[in-house]
Tab-separated table of C-alpha atoms in Angstrom:
chain	number	residue	atom	x	y	z
C	5	MET	CA	4.534	10.620	-3.465
C	6	THR	CA	3.105	7.910	-1.198
C	7	LYS	CA	3.489	8.767	2.483
C	8	ASN	CA	4.007	5.263	3.941
C	9	VAL	CA	7.160	4.381	2.038
C	10	PHE	CA	9.704	2.066	3.651
C	11	LYS	CA	13.176	2.158	2.111
C	12	ALA	CA	16.526	0.528	2.626
C	13	ILE	CA	19.253	2.532	0.946
C	14	ASP	CA	22.658	0.925	0.232
C	15	LEU	CA	22.820	-0.923	3.561
C	16	THR	CA	26.086	-2.507	4.622
C	17	TYR	CA	26.629	-4.356	7.877
C	18	CYS	CA	29.796	-5.840	9.365
C	19	LEU	CA	30.506	-7.757	12.544
C	20	GLU	CA	33.602	-6.265	14.183
C	21	GLU	CA	36.649	-6.635	11.904
C	22	LYS	CA	35.102	-9.243	9.607
C	23	PRO	CA	34.125	-8.742	5.959
C	24	PRO	CA	30.621	-7.317	5.397
C	25	LEU	CA	27.795	-9.723	6.185
C	26	PHE	CA	25.947	-7.962	3.364
C	27	SER	CA	26.453	-4.765	1.413
C	28	ASN	CA	24.560	-2.377	-0.861
C	29	VAL	CA	21.131	-3.766	0.079
C	30	SER	CA	18.400	-1.497	-1.250
C	31	PHE	CA	14.653	-1.783	-1.735
C	32	GLU	CA	11.515	0.307	-1.514
C	33	LEU	CA	8.084	-0.807	-0.325
C	34	ILE	CA	4.820	1.087	-0.305
C	35	ALA	CA	1.699	0.387	1.744
C	36	GLY	CA	0.307	-3.074	1.023
C	37	GLN	CA	3.545	-4.522	-0.351
C	38	GLY	CA	5.625	-7.266	1.223
C	39	LEU	CA	9.184	-8.487	0.954
C	40	VAL	CA	10.414	-12.005	1.651
C	41	ILE	CA	14.086	-12.397	2.509
C	42	GLU	CA	15.483	-15.843	1.788
C	43	GLY	CA	18.884	-17.444	2.053
C	44	PRO	CA	20.900	-20.114	3.836
C	45	ASN	CA	21.507	-20.104	7.580
C	46	GLY	CA	24.103	-17.582	8.648
C	47	CYS	CA	23.838	-15.318	5.603
C	48	GLY	CA	22.487	-12.345	7.613
C	49	LYS	CA	18.695	-12.512	7.202
C	50	SER	CA	17.910	-11.973	10.887
C	51	THR	CA	20.638	-9.342	11.169
C	52	LEU	CA	19.107	-7.466	8.230
C	53	LEU	CA	15.673	-7.611	9.885
C	54	ARG	CA	17.090	-6.291	13.182
C	55	LEU	CA	18.765	-3.508	11.231
C	56	LEU	CA	15.477	-2.688	9.452
C	57	SER	CA	13.713	-2.615	12.815
C	58	GLY	CA	16.228	-0.141	14.233
C	59	LEU	CA	17.745	-2.542	16.748
C	60	LEU	CA	21.088	-2.379	14.909
C	61	SER	CA	22.733	0.417	12.931
C	62	PRO	CA	24.339	-0.060	9.520
C	63	VAL	CA	27.995	0.574	8.797
C	64	GLN	CA	26.778	2.370	5.699
C	65	GLY	CA	23.390	3.347	4.309
C	66	ASP	CA	20.067	4.246	5.850
C	67	VAL	CA	16.575	2.960	6.499
C	68	THR	CA	13.751	5.437	6.008
C	69	TRP	CA	10.073	5.433	6.932
C	70	GLN	CA	7.840	8.221	5.667
C	71	GLN	CA	10.879	9.914	4.094
C	72	GLN	CA	12.736	10.151	7.435
C	73	SER	CA	15.623	8.112	8.791
C	74	ILE	CA	14.398	5.615	11.381
C	75	TYR	CA	17.500	6.400	13.413
C	76	SER	CA	16.532	10.055	13.875
C	77	THR	CA	12.791	9.430	14.426
C	78	GLN	CA	12.876	6.314	16.606
C	79	CYS	CA	9.715	7.114	18.593
C	80	ILE	CA	7.595	7.789	15.502
C	81	TYR	CA	8.980	4.668	13.845
C	82	ALA	CA	8.346	2.489	16.911
C	83	GLU	CA	4.694	3.574	16.954
C	84	ALA	CA	4.275	2.268	13.396
C	85	LEU	CA	6.270	-0.969	13.768
C	86	HIS	CA	5.546	-4.506	14.855
C	87	TYR	CA	8.818	-6.466	15.080
C	88	ILE	CA	8.608	-10.139	15.949
C	89	GLY	CA	11.971	-11.838	15.928
C	90	HIS	CA	13.112	-15.421	16.545
C	91	GLN	CA	12.342	-15.032	20.225
C	92	ASN	CA	8.627	-14.616	20.785
C	93	GLY	CA	8.962	-11.758	23.246
C	94	ILE	CA	6.530	-13.258	25.724
C	95	LYS	CA	6.771	-13.693	29.470
C	96	LEU	CA	6.609	-17.366	30.437
C	97	GLY	CA	5.334	-16.498	33.935
C	98	LEU	CA	2.286	-14.694	32.547
C	99	THR	CA	-0.878	-16.185	31.085
C	100	VAL	CA	-1.813	-15.945	27.421
C	101	SER	CA	-4.218	-13.071	28.156
C	102	GLU	CA	-1.728	-11.275	30.387
C	103	ASN	CA	0.974	-11.474	27.697
C	104	LEU	CA	-1.245	-9.805	25.101
C	105	GLN	CA	-2.473	-7.176	27.564
C	106	LEU	CA	1.089	-6.398	28.637
C	107	ALA	CA	2.263	-6.057	25.033
C	108	ALA	CA	-0.572	-3.623	24.281
C	109	HIS	CA	0.145	-1.656	27.453
C	110	LEU	CA	3.867	-1.387	26.728
C	111	SER	CA	3.208	-0.222	23.185
C	112	LEU	CA	0.732	2.379	24.481
C	113	ALA	CA	-1.685	1.051	21.864
C	114	LYS	CA	-5.409	0.769	22.210
C	115	PRO	CA	-6.575	-2.744	21.313
C	116	ALA	CA	-8.420	-2.872	17.996
C	117	LEU	CA	-10.392	-5.984	18.897
C	118	PRO	CA	-11.722	-7.444	22.127
C	119	LEU	CA	-9.197	-9.801	23.702
C	120	GLN	CA	-11.650	-12.724	23.511
C	121	GLN	CA	-11.959	-12.259	19.742
C	122	VAL	CA	-8.186	-12.263	19.324
C	123	LEU	CA	-7.897	-15.414	21.439
C	124	LYS	CA	-10.565	-17.066	19.289
C	125	GLU	CA	-8.719	-16.139	16.073
C	126	LEU	CA	-5.514	-17.583	17.554
C	127	GLN	CA	-7.299	-20.740	18.710
C	128	LEU	CA	-6.158	-19.971	22.251
C	129	THR	CA	-9.502	-19.303	23.949
C	130	SER	CA	-9.256	-22.365	26.180
C	131	TYR	CA	-5.700	-21.334	27.151
C	132	ALA	CA	-6.503	-17.712	28.067
C	133	ASN	CA	-5.569	-18.278	31.728
C	134	THR	CA	-2.756	-20.770	31.093
C	135	PHE	CA	0.805	-19.718	31.814
C	136	ALA	CA	2.863	-19.364	28.650
C	137	SER	CA	5.460	-21.717	30.144
C	138	GLN	CA	2.934	-24.553	29.848
C	139	LEU	CA	2.261	-24.069	26.125
C	140	SER	CA	3.730	-25.702	23.040
C	141	ALA	CA	6.187	-23.792	20.850
C	142	GLY	CA	3.431	-23.216	18.302
C	143	GLN	CA	1.064	-21.818	20.895
C	144	LYS	CA	3.776	-19.467	22.153
C	145	ARG	CA	4.359	-18.291	18.598
C	146	ARG	CA	0.627	-17.619	18.207
C	147	ILE	CA	0.732	-15.403	21.310
C	148	ALA	CA	3.516	-13.391	19.690
C	149	LEU	CA	1.646	-13.134	16.391
C	150	GLY	CA	-1.492	-12.172	18.306
C	151	ARG	CA	-0.008	-8.716	18.774
C	152	LEU	CA	-0.592	-8.135	15.057
C	153	LEU	CA	-4.340	-8.576	15.596
C	154	TYR	CA	-4.750	-7.130	19.073
C	155	PHE	CA	-3.151	-3.759	18.380
C	156	PRO	CA	-2.432	-3.420	14.668
C	157	LYS	CA	0.374	-1.290	13.307
C	158	CYS	CA	1.026	-0.375	9.710
C	159	LEU	CA	4.530	-1.882	9.356
C	160	TRP	CA	5.421	-5.462	10.214
C	161	ILE	CA	8.890	-6.993	10.337
C	162	LEU	CA	8.569	-10.698	11.057
C	163	ASP	CA	11.490	-13.090	11.364
C	164	GLU	CA	10.347	-16.599	10.393
C	165	PRO	CA	6.765	-15.985	11.556
C	166	LEU	CA	5.545	-19.474	10.715
C	167	THR	CA	8.300	-21.330	12.599
C	168	ALA	CA	6.924	-23.908	15.077
C	169	LEU	CA	3.275	-23.182	14.263
C	170	ASP	CA	1.212	-26.326	14.756
């Protein structure tokens, strides 16, 4: 059996006393596979991604990584996961370089590439010392996505990763 298996098993999620936002969602992914979740606004796509990242808990079902529930092995799961949601998760009062360095520091990850190489790949070299507050929405999104290059992890959950990219 493949070790890096990511599974959703009969997931159901409700908001308070309302009917389920979704129910019986199941899938299995192995290393190298991807899953695209599509649907109209308000159907629960972002909620499902937050649930898969461990930020929310299901009413029913489970999410497993390496044959273990992510809810009982949160630290191990967090070490393997990059979650980038709608919000970019950057600090507007920090520079581009400082944002990437802070993200690596907080994740306790050793950068895989030199920062200058990551900035070049992101087309942000000339903005390395620019405060994030002064950047376009697309540039801010590239900072967020830069985490994927700067300190890679084996599992990515990305909520509309191409939104606002210019």
